[in-house]
PDB file of C-alpha atoms and ligand atoms in Angstrom:
ATOM      1  CA  MET A   1      12.225  18.310 -19.344  1.00 64.00           C
ATOM      2  CA  MET A   2      10.051  16.931 -16.526  1.00 76.00           C
ATOM      3  CA  GLU A   3      11.745  15.819 -13.349  1.00 89.00           C
ATOM      4  CA  LYS A   4      12.031  12.102 -12.682  1.00 97.00           C
ATOM      5  CA  THR A   5       9.669  10.633 -10.092  1.00 98.00           C
ATOM      6  CA  VAL A   6      10.738   7.718  -7.926  1.00 98.00           C
ATOM      7  CA  LEU A   7       7.901   5.569  -6.558  1.00 98.00           C
ATOM      8  CA  ILE A   8       8.673   3.286  -3.619  1.00 98.00           C
ATOM      9  CA  ASN A   9       6.456   0.430  -2.483  1.00 98.00           C
ATOM     10  CA  CYS A  10       7.362   0.118   1.203  1.00 98.00           C
ATOM     11  CA  SER A  11       5.358  -3.019   1.945  1.00 98.00           C
ATOM     12  CA  PRO A  12       7.425  -5.990   3.114  1.00 97.00           C
ATOM     13  CA  LYS A  13       4.993  -8.345   1.338  1.00 96.00           C
ATOM     14  CA  GLN A  14       6.361 -10.230  -1.651  1.00 94.00           C
ATOM     15  CA  LYS A  15       2.953 -10.865  -3.214  1.00 92.00           C
ATOM     16  CA  LEU A  16      -0.417  -9.145  -3.255  1.00 93.00           C
ATOM     17  CA  SER A  17       0.699  -6.001  -1.481  1.00 97.00           C
ATOM     18  CA  VAL A  18      -1.892  -3.236  -1.479  1.00 97.00           C
ATOM     19  CA  SER A  19       0.890  -0.626  -1.509  1.00 98.00           C
ATOM     20  CA  GLY A  20       2.380  -2.188  -4.654  1.00 98.00           C
ATOM     21  CA  PHE A  21      -1.016  -2.063  -6.361  1.00 97.00           C
ATOM     22  CA  ILE A  22      -1.603   1.568  -5.348  1.00 98.00           C
ATOM     23  CA  MET A  23       1.910   2.477  -6.495  1.00 98.00           C
ATOM     24  CA  LYS A  24       1.310   1.000  -9.956  1.00 97.00           C
ATOM     25  CA  CYS A  25      -2.080   2.743 -10.313  1.00 97.00           C
ATOM     26  CA  GLU A  26      -0.683   6.101  -9.141  1.00 98.00           C
ATOM     27  CA  GLY A  27       2.289   5.685 -11.477  1.00 98.00           C
ATOM     28  CA  LEU A  28      -0.076   5.454 -14.463  1.00 98.00           C
ATOM     29  CA  MET A  29      -1.122   9.068 -13.803  1.00 98.00           C
ATOM     30  CA  ILE A  30       2.357  10.503 -13.241  1.00 98.00           C
ATOM     31  CA  ARG A  31       3.896  12.238 -16.238  1.00 97.00           C
ATOM     32  CA  GLY A  32       7.586  12.220 -17.150  1.00 96.00           C
ATOM     33  CA  ARG A  33      10.244   9.675 -16.264  1.00 97.00           C
ATOM     34  CA  LYS A  34       9.355   7.218 -13.516  1.00 98.00           C
ATOM     35  CA  GLU A  35      11.235   4.550 -11.633  1.00 98.00           C
ATOM     36  CA  TYR A  36       9.513   1.948  -9.466  1.00 98.00           C
ATOM     37  CA  PHE A  37      11.107   0.227  -6.469  1.00 98.00           C
ATOM     38  CA  GLN A  38      10.190  -2.012  -3.596  1.00 98.00           C
ATOM     39  CA  LEU A  39      11.811  -1.428  -0.219  1.00 98.00           C
ATOM     40  CA  ARG A  40      11.842  -4.776   1.557  1.00 97.00           C
ATOM     41  CA  THR A  41      15.372  -5.838   2.410  1.00 96.00           C
ATOM     42  CA  PRO A  42      18.636  -3.962   3.160  1.00 97.00           C
ATOM     43  CA  ALA A  43      19.809  -4.860  -0.372  1.00 97.00           C
ATOM     44  CA  ASP A  44      16.976  -2.736  -1.811  1.00 98.00           C
ATOM     45  CA  ARG A  45      18.270   0.473  -0.222  1.00 98.00           C
ATOM     46  CA  ARG A  46      21.308   1.362  -2.375  1.00 98.00           C
ATOM     47  CA  PRO A  47      19.554   1.157  -5.792  1.00 98.00           C
ATOM     48  CA  ILE A  48      16.811   3.461  -4.473  1.00 98.00           C
ATOM     49  CA  LEU A  49      19.312   6.002  -3.142  1.00 98.00           C
ATOM     50  CA  ASN A  50      21.152   5.957  -6.478  1.00 98.00           C
ATOM     51  CA  ALA A  51      17.890   6.619  -8.314  1.00 98.00           C
ATOM     52  CA  LEU A  52      17.105   9.538  -5.997  1.00 98.00           C
ATOM     53  CA  LYS A  53      20.267  11.331  -7.152  1.00 97.00           C
ATOM     54  CA  THR A  54      18.666  12.142 -10.484  1.00 97.00           C
ATOM     55  CA  ALA A  55      15.066  12.517  -9.271  1.00 98.00           C
ATOM     56  CA  GLY A  56      13.011  15.578  -8.424  1.00 97.00           C
ATOM     57  CA  LYS A  57      10.135  13.871  -6.626  1.00 98.00           C
ATOM     58  CA  VAL A  58       9.625  10.758  -4.567  1.00 98.00           C
ATOM     59  CA  ILE A  59       6.372   9.030  -3.610  1.00 98.00           C
ATOM     60  CA  PHE A  60       6.450   6.663  -0.638  1.00 98.00           C
ATOM     61  CA  VAL A  61       3.581   4.167  -0.712  1.00 98.00           C
ATOM     62  CA  ALA A  62       3.463   2.430   2.654  1.00 98.00           C
ATOM     63  CA  PRO A  63       1.212   0.275   4.834  1.00 98.00           C
ATOM     64  CA  LEU A  64       0.453   1.448   8.369  1.00 98.00           C
ATOM     65  CA  TYR A  65       2.146  -0.823  10.906  1.00 98.00           C
ATOM     66  CA  VAL A  66       1.324  -0.351  14.597  1.00 97.00           C
ATOM     67  CA  ASP A  67       0.165   3.211  13.927  1.00 97.00           C
ATOM     68  CA  SER A  68       3.386   4.186  12.173  1.00 98.00           C
ATOM     69  CA  VAL A  69       5.769   3.360   9.336  1.00 98.00           C
ATOM     70  CA  PRO A  70       6.844  -0.309   9.105  1.00 98.00           C
ATOM     71  CA  SER A  71      10.075  -0.771  11.074  1.00 97.00           C
ATOM     72  CA  HIS A  72      12.131  -1.823   8.032  1.00 97.00           C
ATOM     73  CA  MET A  73      11.598   1.684   6.619  1.00 98.00           C
ATOM     74  CA  LEU A  74      13.431   3.333   9.520  1.00 98.00           C
ATOM     75  CA  PRO A  75      17.033   2.294   8.688  1.00 97.00           C
ATOM     76  CA  PHE A  76      16.363   3.331   5.079  1.00 98.00           C
ATOM     77  CA  MET A  77      15.056   6.721   6.168  1.00 98.00           C
ATOM     78  CA  LYS A  78      18.169   7.251   8.303  1.00 98.00           C
ATOM     79  CA  GLU A  79      20.387   6.350   5.337  1.00 98.00           C
ATOM     80  CA  MET A  80      18.336   8.546   3.026  1.00 98.00           C
ATOM     81  CA  GLU A  81      18.595  11.482   5.413  1.00 98.00           C
ATOM     82  CA  ALA A  82      22.416  11.274   5.415  1.00 98.00           C
ATOM     83  CA  PHE A  83      22.505  10.637   1.654  1.00 98.00           C
ATOM     84  CA  CYS A  84      20.309  13.645   0.818  1.00 98.00           C
ATOM     85  CA  LYS A  85      22.357  15.922   3.056  1.00 97.00           C
ATOM     86  CA  GLU A  86      25.677  14.690   1.582  1.00 97.00           C
ATOM     87  CA  ASN A  87      24.452  15.148  -1.985  1.00 97.00           C
ATOM     88  CA  GLY A  88      22.494  18.349  -1.369  1.00 97.00           C
ATOM     89  CA  LEU A  89      19.255  16.797  -2.657  1.00 97.00           C
ATOM     90  CA  ARG A  90      16.080  18.882  -2.385  1.00 96.00           C
ATOM     91  CA  LEU A  91      13.467  16.298  -3.323  1.00 98.00           C
ATOM     92  CA  LYS A  92       9.736  16.854  -3.124  1.00 98.00           C
ATOM     93  CA  VAL A  93       8.283  14.074  -0.971  1.00 98.00           C
ATOM     94  CA  TYR A  94       4.733  12.676  -1.193  1.00 98.00           C
ATOM     95  CA  ALA A  95       3.265   9.769   0.779  1.00 98.00           C
ATOM     96  CA  ILE A  96       0.359   7.380   0.264  1.00 98.00           C
ATOM     97  CA  ALA A  97      -0.473   5.309   3.321  1.00 98.00           C
ATOM     98  CA  ASN A  98      -3.029   2.535   3.622  1.00 98.00           C
ATOM     99  CA  ASN A  99      -4.205   0.724   6.721  1.00 98.00           C
ATOM    100  CA  GLY A 100      -6.286  -2.262   7.761  1.00 95.00           C
ATOM    101  CA  PHE A 101      -8.869  -0.485   9.895  1.00 95.00           C
ATOM    102  CA  ILE A 102     -11.623   1.389   8.117  1.00 95.00           C
ATOM    103  CA  GLU A 103     -10.718   4.954   9.120  1.00 96.00           C
ATOM    104  CA  GLY A 104      -8.165   6.577   6.815  1.00 97.00           C
ATOM    105  CA  LYS A 105      -7.426   9.178   9.494  1.00 97.00           C
ATOM    106  CA  GLN A 106      -5.534   6.480  11.418  1.00 97.00           C
ATOM    107  CA  ASN A 107      -2.672   7.106   8.979  1.00 98.00           C
ATOM    108  CA  GLU A 108      -2.081  10.565  10.468  1.00 98.00           C
ATOM    109  CA  PRO A 109       0.850   9.484  12.722  1.00 98.00           C
ATOM    110  CA  LEU A 110       2.576   7.927   9.692  1.00 98.00           C
ATOM    111  CA  MET A 111       2.089  11.162   7.754  1.00 98.00           C
ATOM    112  CA  ARG A 112       3.627  13.121  10.630  1.00 98.00           C
ATOM    113  CA  VAL A 113       6.619  10.770  10.709  1.00 98.00           C
ATOM    114  CA  MET A 114       7.133  11.436   7.005  1.00 98.00           C
ATOM    115  CA  GLU A 115       6.768  15.178   7.493  1.00 98.00           C
ATOM    116  CA  ASN A 116       9.294  15.209  10.342  1.00 98.00           C
ATOM    117  CA  PHE A 117      11.637  13.068   8.261  1.00 98.00           C
ATOM    118  CA  CYS A 118      11.491  15.683   5.496  1.00 98.00           C
ATOM    119  CA  VAL A 119      12.187  18.567   7.889  1.00 98.00           C
ATOM    120  CA  ARG A 120      15.173  16.712   9.313  1.00 97.00           C
ATOM    121  CA  SER A 121      16.532  15.707   5.916  1.00 98.00           C
ATOM    122  CA  GLY A 122      16.133  19.123   4.300  1.00 97.00           C
ATOM    123  CA  LEU A 123      13.503  17.783   1.888  1.00 98.00           C
ATOM    124  CA  GLU A 124      10.230  19.392   0.847  1.00 98.00           C
ATOM    125  CA  TRP A 125       7.176  17.700   2.388  1.00 98.00           C
ATOM    126  CA  CYS A 126       4.337  17.868  -0.156  1.00 98.00           C
ATOM    127  CA  GLY A 127       1.631  15.856   1.644  1.00 98.00           C
ATOM    128  CA  GLY A 128      -0.306  12.836   0.503  1.00 98.00           C
ATOM    129  CA  ILE A 129      -3.260  10.585   1.209  1.00 98.00           C
ATOM    130  CA  GLY A 130      -4.248   8.107   3.893  1.00 98.00           C
ATOM    131  CA  ILE A 131      -6.537   5.247   2.858  1.00 98.00           C
ATOM    132  CA  GLY A 132      -8.671   3.304   5.330  1.00 97.00           C
ATOM    133  CA  GLY A 133      -9.724  -0.288   4.682  1.00 96.00           C
ATOM    134  CA  GLY A 134      -6.858  -0.614   2.197  1.00 95.00           C
ATOM    135  CA  VAL A 135      -7.058  -4.383   2.229  1.00 92.00           C
ATOM    136  CA  MET A 136     -10.390  -4.098   0.374  1.00 94.00           C
ATOM    137  CA  LEU A 137      -8.448  -2.899  -2.682  1.00 96.00           C
ATOM    138  CA  ASN A 138      -6.983  -6.407  -2.871  1.00 94.00           C
ATOM    139  CA  VAL A 139     -10.484  -7.879  -2.687  1.00 92.00           C
ATOM    140  CA  GLU A 140     -11.591  -5.491  -5.426  1.00 95.00           C
ATOM    141  CA  ARG A 141      -8.766  -6.273  -7.833  1.00 95.00           C
ATOM    142  CA  ILE A 142      -9.274 -10.023  -7.385  1.00 95.00           C
ATOM    143  CA  MET A 143     -13.012  -9.548  -7.972  1.00 94.00           C
ATOM    144  CA  ILE A 144     -12.352  -7.559 -11.163  1.00 96.00           C
ATOM    145  CA  ALA A 145      -9.973 -10.253 -12.468  1.00 96.00           C
ATOM    146  CA  VAL A 146     -12.508 -13.032 -11.707  1.00 96.00           C
ATOM    147  CA  MET A 147     -15.405 -11.061 -13.237  1.00 97.00           C
ATOM    148  CA  PHE A 148     -13.321 -10.382 -16.348  1.00 97.00           C
ATOM    149  CA  GLY A 149     -12.467 -14.084 -16.685  1.00 97.00           C
ATOM    150  CA  LEU A 150     -16.148 -15.053 -16.292  1.00 97.00           C
ATOM    151  CA  MET A 151     -17.122 -12.468 -18.894  1.00 97.00           C
ATOM    152  CA  LEU A 152     -14.708 -13.977 -21.436  1.00 97.00           C
ATOM    153  CA  LEU A 153     -15.949 -17.486 -20.644  1.00 97.00           C
ATOM    154  CA  ASN A 154     -19.566 -16.385 -20.985  1.00 96.00           C
ATOM    155  CA  MET A 155     -18.812 -14.663 -24.307  1.00 97.00           C
ATOM    156  CA  GLY A 156     -17.132 -17.822 -25.616  1.00 96.00           C
ATOM    157  CA  LEU A 157     -20.096 -20.014 -24.623  1.00 96.00           C
ATOM    158  CA  ARG A 158     -22.577 -17.562 -26.147  1.00 96.00           C
ATOM    159  CA  ALA A 159     -20.569 -17.414 -29.389  1.00 96.00           C
ATOM    160  CA  VAL A 160     -20.752 -21.214 -29.646  1.00 96.00           C
ATOM    161  CA  GLN A 161     -24.525 -21.134 -29.054  1.00 95.00           C
ATOM    162  CA  GLY A 162     -25.000 -18.260 -31.518  1.00 94.00           C
ATOM    163  CA  GLU A 163     -26.333 -15.848 -28.863  1.00 93.00           C
ATOM    164  CA  ASN A 164     -25.606 -12.138 -28.314  1.00 93.00           C
ATOM    165  CA  VAL A 165     -21.953 -12.002 -27.160  1.00 93.00           C
ATOM    166  CA  LEU A 166     -22.221  -8.403 -25.981  1.00 94.00           C
ATOM    167  CA  GLU A 167     -24.604  -9.199 -23.108  1.00 95.00           C
ATOM    168  CA  PRO A 168     -21.771 -10.403 -20.749  1.00 96.00           C
ATOM    169  CA  VAL A 169     -19.850  -7.170 -21.543  1.00 96.00           C
ATOM    170  CA  ARG A 170     -22.823  -5.142 -20.349  1.00 96.00           C
ATOM    171  CA  SER A 171     -23.136  -7.064 -17.062  1.00 95.00           C
ATOM    172  CA  PHE A 172     -19.359  -6.858 -16.558  1.00 96.00           C
ATOM    173  CA  ALA A 173     -19.456  -3.066 -17.069  1.00 97.00           C
ATOM    174  CA  ILE A 174     -22.242  -2.715 -14.474  1.00 97.00           C
ATOM    175  CA  SER A 175     -20.400  -4.875 -11.898  1.00 96.00           C
ATOM    176  CA  LEU A 176     -17.145  -2.989 -12.593  1.00 96.00           C
ATOM    177  CA  GLY A 177     -18.929   0.319 -11.987  1.00 97.00           C
ATOM    178  CA  GLU A 178     -20.249  -0.986  -8.644  1.00 95.00           C
ATOM    179  CA  VAL A 179     -16.822  -2.173  -7.531  1.00 94.00           C
ATOM    180  CA  LEU A 180     -15.200   1.125  -8.562  1.00 95.00           C
ATOM    181  CA  LEU A 181     -17.917   3.061  -6.730  1.00 97.00           C
ATOM    182  CA  LEU A 182     -16.716   1.517  -3.457  1.00 96.00           C
ATOM    183  CA  ALA A 183     -13.298   3.000  -4.200  1.00 97.00           C
ATOM    184  CA  CYS A 184     -14.536   6.361  -5.524  1.00 97.00           C
ATOM    185  CA  GLY A 185     -12.958   8.383  -2.678  1.00 97.00           C
ATOM    186  CA  ILE A 186      -9.618   6.651  -3.171  1.00 98.00           C
ATOM    187  CA  ILE A 187      -9.727   7.144  -6.953  1.00 97.00           C
ATOM    188  CA  ALA A 188     -10.632  10.843  -6.608  1.00 98.00           C
ATOM    189  CA  TYR A 189      -7.841  11.544  -4.115  1.00 98.00           C
ATOM    190  CA  ALA A 190      -5.319   9.503  -6.113  1.00 98.00           C
ATOM    191  CA  VAL A 191      -6.123  11.569  -9.231  1.00 98.00           C
ATOM    192  CA  ARG A 192      -5.894  14.787  -7.208  1.00 98.00           C
ATOM    193  CA  LEU A 193      -2.521  13.732  -5.796  1.00 98.00           C
ATOM    194  CA  ALA A 194      -1.211  12.881  -9.266  1.00 98.00           C
ATOM    195  CA  LEU A 195      -2.182  16.349 -10.507  1.00 98.00           C
ATOM    196  CA  HIS A 196      -0.168  17.883  -7.666  1.00 98.00           C
ATOM    197  CA  VAL A 197       2.800  15.591  -8.281  1.00 98.00           C
ATOM    198  CA  ASN A 198       2.769  16.517 -11.968  1.00 97.00           C
ATOM    199  CA  LYS A 199       2.752  20.221 -11.106  1.00 97.00           C
ATOM    200  CA  GLY A 200       5.235  19.728  -8.246  1.00 97.00           C
ATOM    201  CA  THR A 201       2.896  21.464  -5.784  1.00 98.00           C
ATOM    202  CA  ASN A 202       1.935  20.728  -2.201  1.00 98.00           C
ATOM    203  CA  ALA A 203      -1.044  18.344  -2.106  1.00 98.00           C
ATOM    204  CA  GLY A 204      -1.866  18.757   1.601  1.00 98.00           C
ATOM    205  CA  LYS A 205      -2.987  15.763   3.649  1.00 98.00           C
ATOM    206  CA  TRP A 206      -6.248  14.041   2.739  1.00 98.00           C
ATOM    207  CA  TYR A 207      -7.896  10.988   4.229  1.00 98.00           C
ATOM    208  CA  THR A 208     -10.387   8.655   2.637  1.00 98.00           C
ATOM    209  CA  ARG A 209     -11.580   5.083   2.934  1.00 97.00           C
ATOM    210  CA  ILE A 210     -13.284   2.322   1.103  1.00 96.00           C
ATOM    211  CA  MET A 211     -16.967   3.308   0.801  1.00 95.00           C
ATOM    212  CA  VAL A 212     -18.452   0.481   2.831  1.00 93.00           C
ATOM    213  CA  PRO A 213     -20.436   1.195   6.011  1.00 94.00           C
ATOM    214  CA  SER A 214     -18.252   0.477   9.056  1.00 94.00           C
ATOM    215  CA  PHE A 215     -20.581  -2.191  10.519  1.00 94.00           C
ATOM    216  CA  VAL A 216     -20.509  -4.144   7.230  1.00 94.00           C
ATOM    217  CA  PHE A 217     -16.723  -3.839   6.976  1.00 93.00           C
ATOM    218  CA  ILE A 218     -16.212  -4.988  10.595  1.00 92.00           C
ATOM    219  CA  LEU A 219     -18.595  -7.942  10.136  1.00 94.00           C
ATOM    220  CA  PHE A 220     -16.749  -9.191   7.030  1.00 90.00           C
ATOM    221  CA  ALA A 221     -13.323  -8.499   8.583  1.00 90.00           C
ATOM    222  CA  ASP A 222     -14.306 -10.591  11.639  1.00 91.00           C
ATOM    223  CA  ILE A 223     -15.529 -13.473   9.466  1.00 91.00           C
ATOM    224  CA  PHE A 224     -12.340 -13.303   7.382  1.00 86.00           C
ATOM    225  CA  PHE A 225     -10.036 -13.305  10.411  1.00 85.00           C
ATOM    226  CA  ILE A 226     -11.894 -16.193  12.113  1.00 88.00           C
ATOM    227  CA  ILE A 227     -11.538 -18.345   8.979  1.00 87.00           C
ATOM    228  CA  PHE A 228      -7.937 -17.186   8.499  1.00 82.00           C
ATOM    229  CA  SER A 229      -6.935 -17.983  12.090  1.00 82.00           C
ATOM    230  CA  VAL A 230      -8.562 -21.429  11.996  1.00 83.00           C
ATOM    231  CA  PHE A 231      -6.493 -22.360   8.935  1.00 82.00           C
ATOM    232  CA  GLN A 232      -3.290 -20.566   9.912  1.00 78.00           C
ATOM    233  CA  GLY A 233      -3.201 -21.001  13.660  1.00 73.00           C
ATOM    234  CA  GLY A 234      -5.479 -23.926  14.493  1.00 71.00           C
ATOM    235  CA  ILE A 235      -8.287 -23.619  17.023  1.00 72.00           C
ATOM    236  CA  PHE A 236      -6.617 -24.874  20.226  1.00 73.00           C
ATOM    237  CA  ARG A 237      -2.946 -24.603  19.242  1.00 70.00           C
ATOM    238  CA  GLY A 238      -0.807 -22.447  21.520  1.00 70.00           C
ATOM    239  CA  TRP A 239      -3.173 -22.285  24.505  1.00 74.00           C
ATOM    240  CA  PHE A 240      -0.645 -23.780  26.976  1.00 75.00           C
ATOM    241  CA  SER A 241       2.576 -23.949  24.929  1.00 69.00           C
ATOM    242  CA  ARG A 242       6.043 -23.043  26.207  1.00 68.00           C
ATOM    243  CA  LEU A 243       7.923 -20.210  24.497  1.00 64.00           C
ATOM    244  CA  GLN A 244       9.363 -21.819  21.391  1.00 62.00           C
ATOM    245  CA  PRO A 245      12.889 -20.606  20.662  1.00 58.00           C
ATOM    246  CA  ASP A 246      12.757 -19.257  17.142  1.00 58.00           C
ATOM    247  CA  ALA A 247      16.026 -18.597  15.359  1.00 53.00           C
ATOM    248  CA  LYS A 248      14.205 -16.559  12.711  1.00 53.00           C
ATOM    249  CA  TYR A 249      13.268 -13.862  15.217  1.00 54.00           C
ATOM    250  CA  GLY A 250      16.537 -13.986  17.163  1.00 53.00           C
ATOM    251  CA  ILE A 251      15.076 -15.391  20.415  1.00 49.00           C
ATOM    252  CA  ILE A 252      17.854 -18.026  20.618  1.00 49.00           C
ATOM    253  CA  ALA A 253      20.480 -15.330  20.135  1.00 47.00           C
ATOM    254  CA  VAL A 254      18.968 -13.165  22.868  1.00 47.00           C
ATOM    255  CA  LYS A 255      18.905 -16.096  25.288  1.00 47.00           C
ATOM    256  CA  LYS A 256      22.560 -16.989  24.587  1.00 46.00           C
ATOM    257  CA  ASN A 257      23.680 -13.402  25.048  1.00 46.00           C
ATOM    258  CA  ASN A 258      21.831 -13.109  28.312  1.00 45.00           C
ATOM    259  CA  ALA A 259      23.137 -16.434  29.668  1.00 40.00           C
TER     260      ALA A 259
HETATM  261  C1  LIG B 301       2.556  -5.985  11.664  1.00 60.59           C
HETATM  262  C2  LIG B 301       1.323  -5.265  11.201  1.00 60.59           C
HETATM  263  C3  LIG B 301       0.876  -4.144  11.880  1.00 60.59           C
HETATM  264  C4  LIG B 301      -0.279  -3.460  11.452  1.00 60.59           C
HETATM  265  N1  LIG B 301      -0.710  -2.366  12.155  1.00 60.59           N
HETATM  266  C5  LIG B 301      -1.841  -1.730  11.769  1.00 60.59           C
HETATM  267  C6  LIG B 301      -2.324  -0.603  12.517  1.00 60.59           C
HETATM  268  O1  LIG B 301      -1.746  -0.168  13.494  1.00 60.59           O
HETATM  269  N2  LIG B 301      -3.486  -0.017  12.106  1.00 60.59           N
HETATM  270  C7  LIG B 301      -4.179  -0.450  11.000  1.00 60.59           C
HETATM  271  O2  LIG B 301      -5.217   0.126  10.675  1.00 60.59           O
HETATM  272  N3  LIG B 301      -3.711  -1.502  10.261  1.00 60.59           N
HETATM  273  C8  LIG B 301      -2.569  -2.142  10.617  1.00 60.59           C
HETATM  274  N4  LIG B 301      -2.108  -3.209   9.879  1.00 60.59           N
HETATM  275  C9  LIG B 301      -2.805  -3.609   8.650  1.00 60.59           C
HETATM  276  C10 LIG B 301      -2.082  -3.081   7.405  1.00 60.59           C
HETATM  277  O3  LIG B 301      -1.853  -1.692   7.472  1.00 60.59           O
HETATM  278  C11 LIG B 301      -2.964  -3.377   6.166  1.00 60.59           C
HETATM  279  O4  LIG B 301      -3.186  -4.767   6.078  1.00 60.59           O
HETATM  280  C12 LIG B 301      -2.388  -2.870   4.882  1.00 60.59           C
HETATM  281  O5  LIG B 301      -3.415  -2.921   3.882  1.00 60.59           O
HETATM  282  C13 LIG B 301      -1.200  -3.671   4.395  1.00 60.59           C
HETATM  283  O6  LIG B 301      -0.703  -3.085   3.219  1.00 60.59           O
HETATM  284  P1  LIG B 301       0.314  -3.862   2.251  1.00 60.59           P
HETATM  285  O7  LIG B 301      -0.454  -4.985   1.606  1.00 60.59           O
HETATM  286  O8  LIG B 301       0.772  -2.845   1.288  1.00 60.59           O
HETATM  287  O9  LIG B 301       1.451  -4.385   3.100  1.00 60.59           O
HETATM  288  C14 LIG B 301      -0.972  -3.905  10.303  1.00 60.59           C
HETATM  289  C15 LIG B 301      -0.510  -5.036   9.606  1.00 60.59           C
HETATM  290  C16 LIG B 301       0.617  -5.715  10.061  1.00 60.59           C
HETATM  291  C17 LIG B 301       1.095  -6.940   9.291  1.00 60.59           C
END
C-alpha cells in the first residue's frame, strides 16, 4: 500500500492564497492517500501532527516572507520537531515555496531553513521547488475562470442565433494555451516533483518563475501596487500621524509593560 502524503498550505491568507492553489494542483498528481491542511492558527497544529503519525511523506507549500518562512510556521516546526522525535517518525519532507519577486532563486533561504529543520528533527529532506512571481498564478487562475465564463456566455448567445457554437471553444483553447505557456516552467517542475514524491525519491532543489520578462513584470507590479495603495492606504494618509496604539498587534500591551 502507498504511504499517505500530507500536504500543508502554510499561507496565513484565508482566501486566494497562491500556496493553497499550488497545493491543490500538486495534490492532483500525487498517488495514494492524501490529506490536505492549512496551517494558519495555533488550533491548526494538533490535527496536522496527528495526521503525520500515519504519513510517510509531507509537502510544505509556503509563501516566502521576508526571505524566509512565515513566522507563524516557526512554533509549528518546533512542535513538529519534538513530536517527530517522540514518536520516532522518519517522514520524507518536500517543500514548494513561492514568492512575490520574479526570481524563484530568492526562495533559497526558505529551502535551507526547511533542510536544517529536517536535519534537526531526524527527518529526510527530499528537496522541492521555488517559484518566482507566484502572485501571477492568482492572476492566471482568475483569467481562466473569466475566460471560461465568457466562453459559455458566447456559446449560449451563438446557440440562440443559430451560429457555430464551437468557435468560442476554439478561442478559449488558444487563450488557455497562452496562459499556461506563461506557467510552463512551474508546471514542468511541479510534475517532476510529483513523480519524485510518488517514488519517494529526493527531488533536489529547483527554481523557476512565471515566464514573463522581468521589465514587464516589474511594470505591471508597480501599476498594481500604486492602485492598491491608493485604495487601501489613501494618498496622503499617515504622512505626519502619531503612532496609533493598536491592540491587534500588541503595541498597547508593550507600552503598559514598559510603563
Ligand atoms: C509579510 C510579507 C512578506 C513578504 N516577503 C517577501 C520577500 O521577502 N520576498 C518576496 O519575493 N516576496 C515576499 N512576499 C510576497 C509573497 O511571498 C507572495 O505574495 C506570495 O505569492 C504569497 O503567497 P500566498 O498567497 O500563498 O500567501 C511577502 C509578502 C508578505 C505579506
